[in-house]
Short mmCIF file of C-alpha atoms in Angstrom, two decimals:
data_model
loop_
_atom_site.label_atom_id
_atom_site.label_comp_id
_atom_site.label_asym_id
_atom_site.label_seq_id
_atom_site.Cartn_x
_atom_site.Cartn_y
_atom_site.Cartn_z
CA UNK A 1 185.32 218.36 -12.80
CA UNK A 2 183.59 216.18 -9.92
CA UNK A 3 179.76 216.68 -8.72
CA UNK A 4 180.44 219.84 -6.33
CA UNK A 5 182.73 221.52 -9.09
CA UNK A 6 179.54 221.01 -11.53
CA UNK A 7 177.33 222.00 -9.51
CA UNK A 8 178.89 225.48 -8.43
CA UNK A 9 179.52 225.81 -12.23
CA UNK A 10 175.77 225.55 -12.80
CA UNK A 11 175.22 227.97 -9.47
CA UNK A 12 177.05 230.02 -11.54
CA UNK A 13 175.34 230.24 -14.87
CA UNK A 14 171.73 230.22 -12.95
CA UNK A 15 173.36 233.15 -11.30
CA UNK A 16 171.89 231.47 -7.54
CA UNK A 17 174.92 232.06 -5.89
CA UNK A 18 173.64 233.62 -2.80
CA UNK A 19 171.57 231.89 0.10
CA UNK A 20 168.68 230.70 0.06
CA UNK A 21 169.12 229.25 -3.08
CA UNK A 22 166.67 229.47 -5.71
CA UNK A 23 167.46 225.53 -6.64
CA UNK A 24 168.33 223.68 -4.06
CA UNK A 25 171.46 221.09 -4.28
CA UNK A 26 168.99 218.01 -4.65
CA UNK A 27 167.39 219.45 -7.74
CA UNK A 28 170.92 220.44 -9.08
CA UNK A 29 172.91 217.21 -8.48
CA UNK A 30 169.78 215.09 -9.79
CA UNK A 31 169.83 217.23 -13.09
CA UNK A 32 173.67 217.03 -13.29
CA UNK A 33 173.28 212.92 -13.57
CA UNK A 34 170.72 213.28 -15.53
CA UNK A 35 172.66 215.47 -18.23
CA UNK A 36 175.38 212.85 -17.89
CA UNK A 37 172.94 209.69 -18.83
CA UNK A 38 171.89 212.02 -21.49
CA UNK A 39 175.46 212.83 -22.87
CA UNK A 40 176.25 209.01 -22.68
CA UNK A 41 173.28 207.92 -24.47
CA UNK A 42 173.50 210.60 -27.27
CA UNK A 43 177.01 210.53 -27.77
CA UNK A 44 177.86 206.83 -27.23
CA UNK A 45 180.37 208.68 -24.54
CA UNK A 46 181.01 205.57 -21.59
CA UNK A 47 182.41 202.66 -23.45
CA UNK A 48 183.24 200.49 -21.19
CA UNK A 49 183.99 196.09 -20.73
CA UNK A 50 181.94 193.72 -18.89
CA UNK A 51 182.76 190.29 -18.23
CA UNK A 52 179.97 187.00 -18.67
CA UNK A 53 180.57 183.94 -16.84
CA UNK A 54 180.12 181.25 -19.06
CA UNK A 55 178.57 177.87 -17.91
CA UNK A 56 178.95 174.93 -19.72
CA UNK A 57 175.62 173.50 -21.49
CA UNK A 58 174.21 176.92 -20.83
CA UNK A 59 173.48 179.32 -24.25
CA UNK A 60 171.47 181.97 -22.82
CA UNK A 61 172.39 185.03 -20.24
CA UNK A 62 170.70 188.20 -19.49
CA UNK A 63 172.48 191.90 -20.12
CA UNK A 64 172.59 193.82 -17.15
CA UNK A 65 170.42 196.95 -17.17
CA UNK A 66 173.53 199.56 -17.22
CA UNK A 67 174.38 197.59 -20.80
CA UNK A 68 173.40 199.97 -24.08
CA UNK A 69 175.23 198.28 -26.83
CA UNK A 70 177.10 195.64 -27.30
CA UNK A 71 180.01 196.50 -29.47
CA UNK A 72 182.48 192.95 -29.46
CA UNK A 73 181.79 189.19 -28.02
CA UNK A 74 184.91 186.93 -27.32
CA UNK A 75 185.50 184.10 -25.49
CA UNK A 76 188.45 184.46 -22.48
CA UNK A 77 190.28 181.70 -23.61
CA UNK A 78 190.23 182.78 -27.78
CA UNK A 79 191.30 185.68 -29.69
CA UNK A 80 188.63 185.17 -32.16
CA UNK A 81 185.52 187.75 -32.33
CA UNK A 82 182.38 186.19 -32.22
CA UNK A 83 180.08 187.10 -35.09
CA UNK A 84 177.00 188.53 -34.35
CA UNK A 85 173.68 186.58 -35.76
CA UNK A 86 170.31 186.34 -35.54
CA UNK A 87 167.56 183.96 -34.62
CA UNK A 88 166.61 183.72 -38.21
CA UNK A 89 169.98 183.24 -39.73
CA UNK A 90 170.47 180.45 -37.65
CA UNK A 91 166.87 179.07 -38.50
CA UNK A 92 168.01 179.37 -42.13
CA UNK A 93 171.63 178.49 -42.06
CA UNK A 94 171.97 175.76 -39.34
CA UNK A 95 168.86 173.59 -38.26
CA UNK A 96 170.22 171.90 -35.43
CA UNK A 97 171.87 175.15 -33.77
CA UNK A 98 169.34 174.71 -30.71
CA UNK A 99 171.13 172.11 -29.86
CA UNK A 100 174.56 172.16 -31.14
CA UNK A 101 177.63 171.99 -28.92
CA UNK A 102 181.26 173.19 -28.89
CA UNK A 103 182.87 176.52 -28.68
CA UNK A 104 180.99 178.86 -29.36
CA UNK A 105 181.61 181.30 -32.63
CA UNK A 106 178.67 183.65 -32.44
CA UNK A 107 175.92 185.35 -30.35
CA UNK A 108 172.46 186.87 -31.29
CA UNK A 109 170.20 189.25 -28.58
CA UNK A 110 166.67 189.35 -28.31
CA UNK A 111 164.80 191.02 -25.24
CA UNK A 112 168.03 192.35 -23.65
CA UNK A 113 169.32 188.27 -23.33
CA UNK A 114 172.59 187.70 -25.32
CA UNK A 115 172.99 184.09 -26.73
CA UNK A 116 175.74 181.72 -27.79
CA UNK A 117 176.11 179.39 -30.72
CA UNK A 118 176.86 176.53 -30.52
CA UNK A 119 176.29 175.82 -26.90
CA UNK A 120 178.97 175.91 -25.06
CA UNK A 121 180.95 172.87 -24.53
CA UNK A 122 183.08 174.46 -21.57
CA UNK A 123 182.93 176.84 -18.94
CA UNK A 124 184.49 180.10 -19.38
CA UNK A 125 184.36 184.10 -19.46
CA UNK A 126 182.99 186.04 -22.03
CA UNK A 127 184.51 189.54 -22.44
CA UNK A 128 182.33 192.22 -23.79
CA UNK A 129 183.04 195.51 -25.19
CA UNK A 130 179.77 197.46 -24.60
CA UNK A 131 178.65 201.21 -23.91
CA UNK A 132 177.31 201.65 -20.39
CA UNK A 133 174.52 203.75 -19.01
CA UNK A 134 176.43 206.16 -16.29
CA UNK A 135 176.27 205.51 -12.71
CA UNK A 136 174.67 208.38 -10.86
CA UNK A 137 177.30 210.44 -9.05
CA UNK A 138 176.04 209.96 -5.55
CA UNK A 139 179.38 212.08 -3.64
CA UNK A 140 180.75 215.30 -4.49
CA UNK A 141 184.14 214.09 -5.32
CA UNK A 142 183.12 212.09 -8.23
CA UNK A 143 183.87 212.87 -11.56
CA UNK A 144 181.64 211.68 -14.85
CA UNK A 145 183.03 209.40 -17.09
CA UNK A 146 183.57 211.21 -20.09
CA UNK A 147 185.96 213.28 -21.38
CA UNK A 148 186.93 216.92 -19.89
CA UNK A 149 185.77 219.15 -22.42
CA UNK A 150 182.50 217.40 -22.26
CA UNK A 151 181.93 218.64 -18.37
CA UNK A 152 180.79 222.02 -18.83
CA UNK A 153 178.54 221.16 -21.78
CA UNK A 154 176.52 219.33 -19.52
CA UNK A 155 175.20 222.36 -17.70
CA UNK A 156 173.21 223.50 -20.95
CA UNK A 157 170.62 220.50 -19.76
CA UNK A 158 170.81 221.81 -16.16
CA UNK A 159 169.70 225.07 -17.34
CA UNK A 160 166.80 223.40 -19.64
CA UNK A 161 165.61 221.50 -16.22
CA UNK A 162 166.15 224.03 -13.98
CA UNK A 163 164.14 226.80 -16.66
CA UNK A 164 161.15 224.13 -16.80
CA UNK A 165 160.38 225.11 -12.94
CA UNK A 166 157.75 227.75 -13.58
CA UNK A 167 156.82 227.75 -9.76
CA UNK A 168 159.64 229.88 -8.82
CA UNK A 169 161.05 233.33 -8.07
CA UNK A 170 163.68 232.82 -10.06
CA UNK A 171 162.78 232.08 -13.97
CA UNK A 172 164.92 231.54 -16.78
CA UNK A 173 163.45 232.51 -20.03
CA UNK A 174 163.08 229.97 -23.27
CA UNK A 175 164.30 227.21 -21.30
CA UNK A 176 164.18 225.55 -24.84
CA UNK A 177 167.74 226.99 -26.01
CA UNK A 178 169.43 225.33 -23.44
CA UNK A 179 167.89 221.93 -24.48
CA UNK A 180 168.59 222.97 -28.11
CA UNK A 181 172.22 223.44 -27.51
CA UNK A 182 173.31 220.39 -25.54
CA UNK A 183 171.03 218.28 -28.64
CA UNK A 184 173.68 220.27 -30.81
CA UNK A 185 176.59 219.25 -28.77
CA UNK A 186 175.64 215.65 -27.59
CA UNK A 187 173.71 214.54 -30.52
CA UNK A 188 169.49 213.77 -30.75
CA UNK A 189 167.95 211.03 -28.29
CA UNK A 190 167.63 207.99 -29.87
CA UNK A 191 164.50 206.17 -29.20
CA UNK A 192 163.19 203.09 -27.10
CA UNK A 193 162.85 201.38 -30.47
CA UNK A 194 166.04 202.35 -31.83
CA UNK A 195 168.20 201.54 -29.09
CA UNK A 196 166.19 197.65 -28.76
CA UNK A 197 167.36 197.94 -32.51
CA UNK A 198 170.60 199.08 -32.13
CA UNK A 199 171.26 196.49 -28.89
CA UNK A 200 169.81 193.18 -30.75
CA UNK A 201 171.10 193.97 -34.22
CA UNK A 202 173.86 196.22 -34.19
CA UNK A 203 172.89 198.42 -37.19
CA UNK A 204 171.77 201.83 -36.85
CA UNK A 205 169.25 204.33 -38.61
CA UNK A 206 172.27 207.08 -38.33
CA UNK A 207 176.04 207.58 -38.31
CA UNK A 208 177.69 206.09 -35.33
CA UNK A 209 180.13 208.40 -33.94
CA UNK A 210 182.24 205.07 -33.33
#
């Protein structure tokens, strides 16, 4: 299903079919992307790779924004996975790693900036296998990126949004159902601190679906 396909399904079950609408296509479309940032979070749905460039004598890069979690590490030119580590293992482990040059074999993240240890020696790529926040559908012949028989799920937080409107004609009643239904389908929200937990260390406080 693409944007207009979701949002005549949603027409549908908000039974606003008829002009003038009761929401208007605005309200709709910014609820559909909304739903779909909420799926992706919940569900660890939009897996995706992103690609560092790699300069030599620099550690340090910052994660773009649209970067969740940060599944694998590896340099272009290796097969080896880097490990993750910490500031503190490397404090404990290896004094000098500050400093230290070569290839690198591991990566820590603090403060959404992944980096490298040792420092690299070379100029490269780093490949990273990461889950993405959605970009918002912005025409109607987009589609999100998850699977099909998550579409029509999505609608249960369009109905939630659209029943939180108290200023109009057209009401829906315990708005709270619908919220309570895509939770059961998607999953809870994690929060702020959790995900900062989940980016920089890679453990969780609950089952990964993954």
């Amino acid at each position: 299903m693409n944007l207009s396909d979701l949002r005549e399904a949603a027409r549908r079950r908000l039974d606003d079919l008829a002009e003038p609408y009761g929401w208007v296509d605005d309200d709709l479309d910014a609820w559909i992307n909304e739903a779909i940032r909420e799926a992706a979070l919940r569900g660890r749905l939009n897996r995706g790779a992103v690609t560092v460039p790699v300069v030599a004598g620099t550690a340090s890069y910052a994660l773009s924004a649209t970067v969740d979690y940060v599944h694998t590490a590896k340099m272009a030119a290796s097969s080896f996975i880097l490990a993750r580590t910490s500031r503190d293992e490397l404090n404990a482990c290896a004094g000098n790693w500050s400093t230290a040059t070569g290839t690198p074999t591991s990566f820590f993240i603090e403060n959404r900036t992944l980096t490298l240890y040792p420092i690299p020696s070379a100029s490269g790529t780093l490949n990273l296998v990461v889950d993405l926040i959605p970009s918002a559908l912005t025409s109607d012949s987009q589609s999100p990126g998850l699977e099909t028989q998550d579409h029509l799920p999505l609608l249960e937080w369009v109905m939630y949004r659209a029943g939180q409107q108290r200023d109009r004609d057209a009401t829906i009643p315990n708005p709270e159902i619908h919220e309570a239904a895509f939770t059961r389908y998607f999953g809870p929200r994690p929060s702020a601190m959790t995900r900062r937990m989940w980016l920089e260390s890679g453990a969780t406080t609950f089952a990964r679906p993954f």
